């Protein structure tokens, strides 16, 4: 089911397991003694019993089946079917590697053999480890690594090549891969669509539910196989939304691949860790989900289209049972196609229809609590149904027939359009609320796009090139800051434009152009190697054909720059404009280069260089060996750096934690004491004890005020073995390091898990679980308990009065004197088949934000950082906060949750008599970091929401004592960008609401920190006049008046100007060119004075003709110094503010006019359009202050104050 609990225990708050420290080489000491796969006991009695009963093959093959499963999986790979060099690569493999291997006398070396049913695919009995480490195979391994990195060769399990072969898509087909990651089958489908053309008109949509797996898919498929006809989306395959096609008609597909998630019992040879944990229940838990995915795939299929359903499991419940139910629900619209004749050389078993179900003979025999797991579709069809379904057309591959893994595949065809009986109707996705993390938009080029005009003129692109299929991942059209342009075919473009707002599209198309940051006279976009083969036939400029000798020089050199003088084609290259130039000796292998005045630099990867040299007949063995050595060196350096960083962090955390742990107290704690034999751990407890919840063993006192040792806790050689504790209202759960759970306290609702309800217990006893599972986390509610097992199952027991246990409603306890299962730990059937990683309990799971301490304590780190709250450390895991509130906000009951949380806040933080100035502990301030993620701040914000939520929140912060407010500022400074952006978004949501009511702005006031923060028009009139505005040029210059307090004002204006540049915000500052010369430490000229003051320039016409040297002194004094040096002081203050934000050497590379355009943009404004969108001047300034300031740039908190003062000022524009 894919989750690695061992690596996530600490982060998820589960029971930690001791780990050895990192060694100097970055590897853990326990890794060196790690039990290798060959030492894993490859036995599982349940597995043998289950498959023995299925009778999948003749009984005399059973021993061969078992023997094959106990051996490692052979290595298999295939050569890209549509690659132009496919035949040469296969010839290289067979002559340079396979023949020497066959002639080798080494006993442990096996020659790769062709796979009979797949031309261009090979398999060897050697494992991946032996191929990678055997000295005779070193060059073969390097060859495979290099070509696999480029996508020319794919290392893929043999059986996983079968589904794309059965689908056999054409170049014009619409293909859907529903569960695509990691991408080997997706790449195979793309290759098949490219077999007869380099530019297929069809489209492949690759989907996966996990974004991380989508990134893996993009890297392993699209970054290696450059194609314009593939789209990667991230959706739940079982609930795939309706995708829009032409004319917004629901999109249907010619081919659909359903390679669903499964128990993976056919991959035992590749994943031997499955041996120890496989059970027959694995398939039962996945059956429903597999059926849901297959249903959705069938509904998205065209009439006449074909769908492959496949799993890497041999379990009939995951295989034929799903197919049978799908055909049953289709009522004749789907039929099975006999897949065996399509691959005649593949040895495969026919599908079965009489699978064994030992526990129950028919669905009605299944007990009601288990019917959600063992449903009626898990049972074999009747004899009559089986004859009509033709389940024998399915194909099952078993390991011992062809030395492969286990696999199942079924090929279905849609014969008529009909809704599946019982399938859930899936419509267009509901409107999704705005999130902090959203997919970047796709913006396609328009006909009048200036970027394309420059590109077309510079490269001489032909008119028939589909330039309107170029797009960028930026929101604004004609965006000058766009860094890359991608290309997609017409089918992909149409899909993206119609579905971009409703489907999570992760990637599409291939990169065609990249922005060049160097100063060049022509276009700033260079050609990309990824898309050059598609673009080359359309180029008429910047293309040079060179001879093979020059191409080899360019590819073989290790230098980044190659001197042009060393090439015989230098004259032809110099005849082109400087910049991006395509060089080729063979049009099938062009190389994008950057040509300067004296050098040429190729823009190709090392792997592609090696491949091109290999195709030119060069022996690349030494080059590949050097690349391998560098990879090893880099990996070793990365491990060393990781080890050093881990050691430094470990030291810092231990020192910091030691300072704070002594100041902390808790209800229950584990303490280590010295007793002469070393450190010994003890369990201490204090608090209420009237129901025995402290486990002290007697009714000594109803309340224990000082911590006392709990003697009945589980012990080990070093004292108590307790690793975590959960406290309910009257009971306590204790988890030991061996995975056993203990309980003590009240038991009126059976919350102790002892099989009955009744009086509580003052003595700690262990809790027994069915199956001997190991518990990794416990949680306690008021009168119910939860536990997570190491296999991902969730157990629950105790009171279910409010449905806390996710079990069917029962009669009240008073009316049920008989034994009830709720007093025993029972697995939650609703979650069977899911992997639970973390669990939490509330009192009744209806009031989880009842106090400030509850809010602040709900999201603390699980390690020592939870105790740190001084300086810039706040101890809260804000990512957990984000995940929790985002999940609440996306719930169908989000509105009810919002009302509940608002009511709780009204009774605690926002209560009228609550005085924030009485807060004495810095820890309480954590609530101000947590609450901004509450979805009520940004969802359906209206005047009532602002008055009841935003305003009380802002006022609560404004009334904090200065010392606490300063601590809060320090936390804001170090917030990650995503969390600070959330704070800004929260405040701005109120601003947007208040902007709609402009009549209230004149009455709005807020006194914050002793200042009236309302911004009025007269304020701007006075402020602007502090700068001198020339009546003729309308340009602003420094006043030169002797007003000392204005120096900070000029510095603030400089900071705002710098922030505008830093955040790529264009602001129409009416500054002359002379100001930007001063910023760049250049002397203004007489022309600058004329620009600033035309009248003064004309009156000094004779001065213009004066040939002496002293007139420059006048200009300098007039513009730079001023009367009494005031202009100099003011301009230096402005420059200090500007450079406080942009203190970088890069600024010095700009010319004054370039810097001016960077701040103001060009002068071709559409004023009519601007007037439509312009708000009043006060709101413009608020938005300016809300620019995405990177507060880490400042050494003081002045600008931080500007940010949140403006925020709260805007929030209090009350109606």
XYZ file of N, CA and C in Angstrom, residues 996-1200:
615
model
N -15.270 47.411 -1.476
C -16.541 47.504 -2.194
C -17.434 48.628 -1.629
N -17.263 48.959 -0.357
C -18.081 50.006 0.251
C -17.217 51.240 0.428
N -17.111 52.062 -0.604
C -16.209 53.206 -0.574
C -16.733 54.336 0.313
N -18.042 54.337 0.593
C -18.596 55.445 1.372
C -18.119 55.428 2.812
N -17.658 54.295 3.297
C -17.249 54.215 4.697
C -15.794 54.605 4.905
N -15.052 54.845 3.834
C -13.631 55.103 4.006
C -13.380 56.429 4.715
N -14.250 57.381 4.493
C -14.006 58.696 5.097
C -14.222 58.678 6.601
N -14.895 57.640 7.141
C -15.176 57.576 8.572
C -14.321 56.550 9.304
N -13.520 55.811 8.554
C -12.753 54.730 9.177
C -11.577 55.283 9.946
N -11.344 54.747 11.120
C -10.222 55.171 11.961
C -9.684 53.954 12.705
N -8.408 53.990 12.988
C -7.814 52.980 13.855
C -6.629 53.599 14.546
N -6.599 53.516 15.883
C -5.460 54.000 16.640
C -4.654 52.793 17.069
N -3.498 52.578 16.393
C -2.665 51.415 16.649
C -1.290 51.885 17.065
N -0.823 51.408 18.211
C 0.491 51.786 18.734
C 0.585 53.303 18.956
N -0.564 53.948 19.230
C -0.514 55.380 19.501
C -0.563 56.247 18.272
N -0.790 55.692 17.075
C -0.828 56.478 15.843
C -2.191 56.290 15.182
N -2.701 57.400 14.601
C -3.906 57.316 13.806
C -3.520 56.809 12.433
N -3.961 55.562 12.118
C -3.472 54.903 10.911
C -4.361 55.115 9.707
N -5.457 55.881 9.838
C -6.288 56.089 8.662
C -5.565 57.005 7.681
N -5.580 56.623 6.417
C -4.854 57.345 5.376
C -5.832 58.211 4.598
N -5.697 59.522 4.678
C -6.618 60.452 4.054
C -5.963 61.127 2.870
N -6.782 61.745 2.026
C -6.275 62.455 0.853
C -5.366 63.623 1.238
N -5.721 64.450 2.233
C -4.809 65.557 2.607
C -3.424 65.067 2.989
N -3.359 63.879 3.591
C -2.040 63.322 3.943
C -1.163 63.192 2.704
N -1.758 62.741 1.609
C -0.980 62.571 0.387
C -0.629 63.918 -0.229
N -1.534 64.878 -0.116
C -1.210 66.194 -0.672
C 0.021 66.780 0.010
N 0.049 66.664 1.329
C 1.187 67.224 2.064
C 2.447 66.424 1.784
N 2.314 65.107 1.747
C 3.486 64.254 1.546
C 4.114 64.477 0.186
N 3.307 64.560 -0.836
C 3.854 64.740 -2.176
C 4.598 66.052 -2.285
N 4.133 67.060 -1.569
C 4.807 68.360 -1.672
C 6.153 68.374 -0.958
N 6.439 67.318 -0.168
C 7.785 67.244 0.398
C 8.822 67.063 -0.696
N 8.398 66.465 -1.818
C 9.248 66.398 -2.993
C 8.877 67.564 -3.905
N 9.852 68.101 -4.572
C 9.615 69.244 -5.445
C 9.162 68.759 -6.818
N 7.976 69.211 -7.278
C 7.449 68.863 -8.592
C 7.611 70.059 -9.509
N 8.376 69.887 -10.573
C 8.579 70.974 -11.519
C 7.285 71.187 -12.307
N 6.770 72.434 -12.390
C 5.478 72.677 -13.075
C 5.529 72.440 -14.565
N 6.743 72.446 -15.185
C 6.829 72.264 -16.640
C 7.070 70.809 -17.017
N 8.033 70.169 -16.378
C 8.338 68.769 -16.720
C 7.478 67.774 -15.956
N 6.854 68.234 -14.839
C 6.045 67.372 -13.971
C 6.876 66.203 -13.420
N 8.173 66.425 -13.287
C 9.050 65.423 -12.680
C 9.339 65.823 -11.242
N 9.610 64.810 -10.417
C 9.810 65.020 -8.986
C 11.296 65.045 -8.686
N 11.722 65.991 -7.854
C 13.103 66.048 -7.395
C 13.123 66.379 -5.920
N 14.256 66.244 -5.311
C 14.403 66.504 -3.881
C 14.208 67.987 -3.604
N 13.458 68.297 -2.510
C 13.071 69.675 -2.250
C 14.251 70.554 -1.893
N 15.237 70.004 -1.158
C 16.384 70.806 -0.730
C 16.102 71.663 0.495
N 14.879 71.514 1.099
C 14.567 72.289 2.306
C 15.232 71.656 3.525
N 15.570 72.469 4.479
C 16.271 71.996 5.680
C 15.244 71.495 6.696
N 14.721 70.265 6.477
C 13.765 69.661 7.405
C 14.339 68.301 7.817
N 14.839 68.205 9.027
C 15.605 67.021 9.444
C 14.730 65.770 9.483
N 13.466 65.930 9.979
C 12.654 64.725 10.137
C 12.235 64.095 8.812
N 12.469 64.810 7.691
C 12.066 64.241 6.399
C 13.057 63.215 5.871
N 14.240 63.099 6.479
C 15.245 62.175 5.961
C 14.719 60.741 5.971
N 14.047 60.344 7.049
C 13.497 58.985 7.100
C 12.418 58.779 6.059
N 11.699 59.856 5.727
C 10.684 59.736 4.683
C 11.323 59.392 3.341
N 12.411 60.084 3.003
C 13.073 59.789 1.736
C 13.623 58.360 1.727
N 14.085 57.895 2.880
C 14.594 56.531 2.962
C 13.475 55.526 2.728
N 12.281 55.808 3.280
C 11.161 54.899 3.084
C 10.738 54.846 1.616
N 10.737 56.007 0.940
C 10.404 56.017 -0.486
C 11.426 55.203 -1.277
N 12.699 55.282 -0.871
C 13.721 54.468 -1.523
C 13.479 52.986 -1.321
N 13.053 52.622 -0.089
C 12.743 51.213 0.192
C 11.591 50.734 -0.684
N 10.536 51.555 -0.802
C 9.399 51.170 -1.642
C 9.813 51.012 -3.097
N 10.694 51.885 -3.567
C 11.171 51.753 -4.950
C 11.953 50.461 -5.124
N 12.793 50.137 -4.146
C 13.539 48.883 -4.216
C 12.637 47.673 -4.175
N 11.599 47.722 -3.328
C 10.662 46.604 -3.260
C 9.917 46.419 -4.568
N 9.610 47.522 -5.237
C 8.937 47.410 -6.535
C 9.789 46.641 -7.524
N 11.116 46.912 -7.540
C 12.019 46.184 -8.438
C 12.128 44.739 -8.002
N 12.280 44.510 -6.685
C 12.486 43.152 -6.182
C 11.304 42.250 -6.486
N 10.099 42.799 -6.405
C 8.895 41.995 -6.611
C 8.327 42.118 -8.016
N 9.113 42.686 -8.954
C 8.684 42.799 -10.359
C 7.372 43.559 -10.480
N 7.226 44.619 -9.688
C 6.030 45.458 -9.724
C 6.380 46.766 -10.425
N 5.638 47.132 -11.447
C 5.873 48.376 -12.178
C 5.119 49.502 -11.485
N 5.832 50.574 -11.109
C 5.245 51.721 -10.435
C 5.627 52.978 -11.200
N 4.659 53.835 -11.478
C 4.915 55.041 -12.268
C 5.454 56.148 -11.376
N 6.694 55.998 -10.895
C 7.343 57.062 -10.137
C 7.783 58.154 -11.110
N 7.391 59.413 -10.893
C 7.775 60.493 -11.833
C 9.175 61.011 -11.553
N 10.163 60.122 -11.540
C 11.541 60.507 -11.288
C 12.273 60.713 -12.610
N 13.165 61.682 -12.678
C 13.950 61.887 -13.907
C 15.078 60.866 -14.001
N 15.704 60.853 -15.151
C 16.814 59.921 -15.380
C 17.978 60.207 -14.439
N 18.102 61.453 -14.008
C 19.219 61.816 -13.120
C 19.188 61.026 -11.822
N 17.989 60.711 -11.312
C 17.904 59.964 -10.057
C 18.518 58.577 -10.214
N 18.271 57.925 -11.342
C 18.813 56.592 -11.548
C 20.311 56.644 -11.782
N 20.815 57.754 -12.314
C 22.273 57.912 -12.408
C 22.893 58.009 -11.021
N 22.221 58.727 -10.126
C 22.739 58.842 -8.752
C 22.734 57.475 -8.074
N 21.678 56.682 -8.305
C 21.634 55.334 -7.726
C 22.777 54.466 -8.216
N 23.220 54.691 -9.452
C 24.302 53.900 -10.042
C 25.645 54.603 -9.931
N 25.706 55.645 -9.055
C 26.966 56.377 -8.792
C 27.539 56.999 -10.063
N 26.669 57.554 -10.900
C 27.098 58.261 -12.092
C 26.756 59.737 -11.949
N 27.559 60.597 -12.595
C 27.370 62.035 -12.503
C 26.284 62.491 -13.473
N 25.302 63.283 -13.031
C 24.301 63.843 -13.959
C 24.957 64.836 -14.924
N 24.324 65.033 -16.059
C 24.832 65.946 -17.077
C 23.878 67.123 -17.235
N 24.269 68.059 -18.093
C 23.441 69.221 -18.331
C 22.116 68.833 -18.992
N 22.134 67.747 -19.801
C 20.891 67.268 -20.401
C 19.900 66.820 -19.327
N 20.424 66.271 -18.223
C 19.537 65.859 -17.135
C 18.874 67.058 -16.486
N 19.636 68.145 -16.331
C 19.057 69.358 -15.767
C 17.981 69.918 -16.688
N 18.233 69.854 -17.997
C 17.240 70.328 -18.963
C 15.973 69.481 -18.908
N 16.133 68.161 -18.731
C 14.958 67.288 -18.626
C 14.137 67.606 -17.385
N 14.827 67.891 -16.273
C 14.130 68.165 -15.027
C 13.477 69.536 -15.043
N 14.183 70.546 -15.580
C 13.668 71.908 -15.576
C 13.876 72.519 -16.948
N 12.934 72.343 -17.872
C 13.117 72.866 -19.234
C 13.313 74.373 -19.288
N 12.587 75.110 -18.439
C 12.722 76.574 -18.459
C 14.133 76.982 -18.073
N 14.637 76.348 -17.025
C 15.997 76.689 -16.597
C 17.012 76.312 -17.668
N 16.759 75.210 -18.391
C 17.667 74.790 -19.446
C 17.697 75.791 -20.595
N 16.498 76.280 -20.976
C 16.455 77.252 -22.074
C 17.102 78.579 -21.675
N 16.891 79.006 -20.443
C 17.450 80.281 -20.007
C 18.961 80.230 -19.909
N 19.517 79.021 -19.880
C 20.963 78.876 -19.798
C 21.539 78.413 -21.137
N 20.912 78.893 -22.241
C 21.373 78.465 -23.554
C 22.820 78.859 -23.791
N 23.188 80.044 -23.321
C 24.574 80.477 -23.497
C 25.521 79.593 -22.711
N 25.029 79.077 -21.585
C 25.874 78.174 -20.802
C 26.151 76.889 -21.566
N 25.179 76.482 -22.427
C 25.381 75.269 -23.224
C 26.533 75.440 -24.205
N 26.721 76.701 -24.666
C 27.796 76.962 -25.636
C 29.127 77.264 -24.971
N 29.106 77.360 -23.665
C 30.335 77.697 -22.948
C 31.275 76.494 -22.965
N 32.552 76.741 -23.267
C 33.497 75.637 -23.436
C 34.354 75.384 -22.204
N 34.128 76.105 -21.156
C 34.952 75.914 -19.964
C 34.565 74.669 -19.199
N 35.279 74.437 -18.113
C 35.063 73.212 -17.330
C 34.159 73.440 -16.128
N 33.973 74.711 -15.711
C 33.304 74.935 -14.435
C 31.783 74.836 -14.528
N 31.187 74.766 -15.752
C 29.720 74.654 -15.802
C 29.264 73.297 -15.275
N 30.113 72.277 -15.357
C 29.759 70.967 -14.813
C 29.633 71.018 -13.289
N 30.422 71.911 -12.692
C 30.305 72.071 -11.240
C 28.939 72.641 -10.870
N 28.445 73.561 -11.729
C 27.123 74.126 -11.457
C 26.046 73.044 -11.532
N 26.124 72.194 -12.577
C 25.137 71.123 -12.717
C 25.185 70.180 -11.526
N 26.396 69.827 -11.111
C 26.540 68.920 -9.968
C 25.970 69.545 -8.707
N 26.255 70.859 -8.495
C 25.746 71.515 -7.305
C 24.229 71.638 -7.363
N 23.712 71.913 -8.550
C 22.263 72.099 -8.703
C 21.505 70.797 -8.471
N 22.002 69.662 -8.997
C 21.269 68.403 -8.942
C 21.679 67.502 -7.782
N 22.953 67.554 -7.405
C 23.462 66.577 -6.436
C 23.678 67.132 -5.040
N 24.004 68.401 -4.920
C 24.371 68.946 -3.606
C 23.242 69.785 -3.013
N 22.798 70.782 -3.771
C 21.721 71.627 -3.285
C 22.199 72.667 -2.307
N 21.280 73.515 -1.924
C 21.582 74.589 -0.995
C 21.821 74.029 0.397
N 23.037 74.267 0.908
C 23.384 73.747 2.228
C 23.553 72.237 2.274
N 23.658 71.615 1.110
C 23.863 70.171 1.069
C 22.622 69.354 1.356
N 21.401 69.966 1.332
C 20.192 69.242 1.676
C 19.814 68.213 0.611
N 19.998 68.578 -0.676
C 19.688 67.618 -1.732
C 20.572 66.389 -1.605
N 21.829 66.586 -1.269
C 22.749 65.468 -1.105
C 22.291 64.536 0.008
N 21.888 65.141 1.165
C 21.441 64.302 2.279
C 20.152 63.556 1.931
N 19.245 64.252 1.253
C 17.990 63.601 0.895
C 18.204 62.488 -0.127
N 19.045 62.762 -1.144
C 19.284 61.729 -2.162
C 20.034 60.546 -1.583
N 20.963 60.796 -0.633
C 21.669 59.673 0.000
C 20.717 58.826 0.834
N 19.754 59.485 1.503
C 18.765 58.716 2.264
C 17.927 57.845 1.332
N 17.516 58.426 0.186
C 16.763 57.642 -0.805
C 17.593 56.473 -1.306
N 18.872 56.722 -1.607
C 19.719 55.660 -2.139
C 19.961 54.582 -1.088
N 20.121 54.985 0.189
C 20.308 53.984 1.249
C 19.082 53.080 1.367
N 17.884 53.687 1.282
C 16.680 52.876 1.345
C 16.564 51.920 0.168
N 16.909 52.416 -1.027
C 16.829 51.577 -2.226
C 17.801 50.411 -2.130
N 19.040 50.676 -1.713
C 20.054 49.625 -1.652
C 19.881 48.712 -0.446
N 19.058 49.140 0.523
C 18.769 48.239 1.642
C 17.984 47.027 1.156
N 17.234 47.220 0.087
C 16.484 46.118 -0.510
C 17.294 45.427 -1.598
N 17.936 46.220 -2.453
C 18.663 45.667 -3.605
C 20.145 45.969 -3.469
N 20.770 45.361 -2.490
C 22.209 45.539 -2.298
C 22.927 44.419 -3.028
N 22.962 44.513 -4.348
C 23.527 43.438 -5.159
C 24.405 44.043 -6.243
N 25.456 43.309 -6.587
C 26.341 43.762 -7.655
C 25.652 43.733 -9.010
N 24.569 42.985 -9.122
C 23.873 42.891 -10.412
C 23.320 44.247 -10.826
N 22.905 45.067 -9.829
C 22.336 46.368 -10.151
C 23.339 47.232 -10.910
N 24.624 47.055 -10.611
C 25.644 47.880 -11.248
C 25.765 47.602 -12.739
N 25.263 46.475 -13.193
C 25.354 46.150 -14.615
C 24.324 46.917 -15.448
N 23.342 47.531 -14.798
C 22.312 48.253 -15.534
C 22.804 49.646 -15.924
N 22.348 50.095 -17.073
C 22.481 51.489 -17.439
C 21.340 52.262 -16.778
N 21.495 53.562 -16.555
C 20.428 54.326 -15.872
C 19.070 54.178 -16.540
N 19.016 54.232 -17.866
C 17.726 54.138 -18.528
C 17.139 52.728 -18.384
N 18.009 51.716 -18.372
C 17.519 50.357 -18.163
C 16.917 50.197 -16.772
N 17.570 50.780 -15.777
C 17.040 50.720 -14.421
C 15.726 51.483 -14.320
N 15.636 52.577 -15.031
C 14.414 53.378 -15.043
C 13.252 52.577 -15.629
N 13.506 51.864 -16.741
C 12.461 51.053 -17.349
C 12.112 49.854 -16.480
N 13.096 49.363 -15.723
C 12.823 48.243 -14.824
C 11.842 48.644 -13.741
N 11.932 49.894 -13.273
C 11.045 50.390 -12.226
C 9.698 50.813 -12.790
N 9.715 51.563 -13.931
C 8.503 52.187 -14.450
C 7.871 51.433 -15.609
N 8.639 50.535 -16.266
C 8.152 49.913 -17.480
C 8.280 50.872 -18.653
N 7.769 50.474 -19.817
C 7.820 51.401 -20.944
C 6.662 52.381 -20.857
N 6.624 53.325 -21.722
C 5.679 54.429 -21.636
C 4.428 54.221 -22.487
N 4.268 53.068 -23.064
C 3.108 52.823 -23.928
C 1.960 52.278 -23.081
N 1.332 53.166 -22.303
C 0.255 52.739 -21.427
C -1.103 52.900 -22.122
N -2.013 52.019 -21.800
C -3.397 52.132 -22.250
C -4.179 52.787 -21.116
N -4.226 54.144 -21.129
C -4.788 54.871 -19.986
C -6.281 54.602 -19.811
N -6.995 54.385 -20.923
C -8.435 54.123 -20.800
C -8.688 52.835 -20.041
N -7.852 51.834 -20.304
C -8.010 50.567 -19.591
C -7.625 50.720 -18.127
N -6.605 51.575 -17.870
C -6.150 51.766 -16.502
C -7.224 52.433 -15.658
N -7.962 53.394 -16.260
C -8.988 54.106 -15.495
C -10.117 53.177 -15.054
N -10.380 52.162 -15.876
C -11.454 51.230 -15.526
C -11.136 50.467 -14.255
N -9.847 50.205 -14.036
C -9.461 49.336 -12.919
C -8.949 50.112 -11.711
N -8.796 51.413 -11.849
C -8.124 52.168 -10.788
C -9.051 52.349 -9.588
N -8.548 52.122 -8.427
C -9.270 52.381 -7.186
C -8.816 53.734 -6.634
N -9.379 54.130 -5.495
C -8.970 55.404 -4.919
C -7.533 55.323 -4.435
N -6.913 56.492 -4.238
C -5.465 56.549 -4.003
C -5.070 55.898 -2.701
N -5.957 55.951 -1.691
C -5.587 55.326 -0.417
C -5.434 53.826 -0.561
N -6.310 53.200 -1.332
C -6.209 51.762 -1.509
C -5.002 51.386 -2.347
N -4.589 52.280 -3.272
C -3.386 52.001 -4.056
C -2.173 51.904 -3.143
N -2.104 52.783 -2.169
C -0.945 52.758 -1.272
C -0.979 51.518 -0.394
N -2.177 51.110 0.038
C -2.274 49.899 0.857
C -1.802 48.691 0.073
N -2.220 48.599 -1.191
C -1.764 47.466 -2.008
C -0.259 47.510 -2.195
N 0.291 48.730 -2.341
C 1.738 48.838 -2.497
C 2.452 48.327 -1.260
N 1.920 48.693 -0.069
C 2.537 48.206 1.165
C 2.358 46.711 1.328
N 1.373 46.143 0.631
C 1.135 44.711 0.731
C 1.889 43.923 -0.317
N 2.822 44.566 -1.038
C 3.644 43.812 -1.989
C 4.345 42.697 -1.242
N 4.696 41.638 -1.923
C 5.261 40.458 -1.263
C 6.663 40.747 -0.779
N 6.742 41.489 0.310
C 8.038 41.890 0.852
C 8.742 40.672 1.419
N 10.006 40.558 1.131
C 10.819 39.505 1.733
C 11.471 40.102 2.983
N 10.787 39.931 4.140
C 11.221 40.633 5.329
C 12.602 40.209 5.811
N 13.086 39.048 5.328
C 14.396 38.615 5.768
C 15.497 39.570 5.316
N 15.194 40.463 4.357
C 16.232 41.330 3.816
C 16.606 42.444 4.792
N 15.730 42.716 5.769
C 15.976 43.877 6.611
C 16.583 43.470 7.945
N 17.481 44.305 8.432
C 18.098 44.037 9.718
C 17.291 44.564 10.868
N 16.333 45.494 10.621
C 15.494 45.999 11.695
C 14.047 45.681 11.371
N 13.160 46.133 12.250
C 11.752 45.762 12.107
C 10.906 46.923 11.612
N 11.533 47.978 11.077
C 10.777 49.141 10.628
C 9.781 48.760 9.546
N 10.299 48.043 8.508
C 9.427 47.700 7.388
C 8.422 46.624 7.766
N 8.743 45.820 8.755
C 7.755 44.853 9.230
C 6.561 45.599 9.816
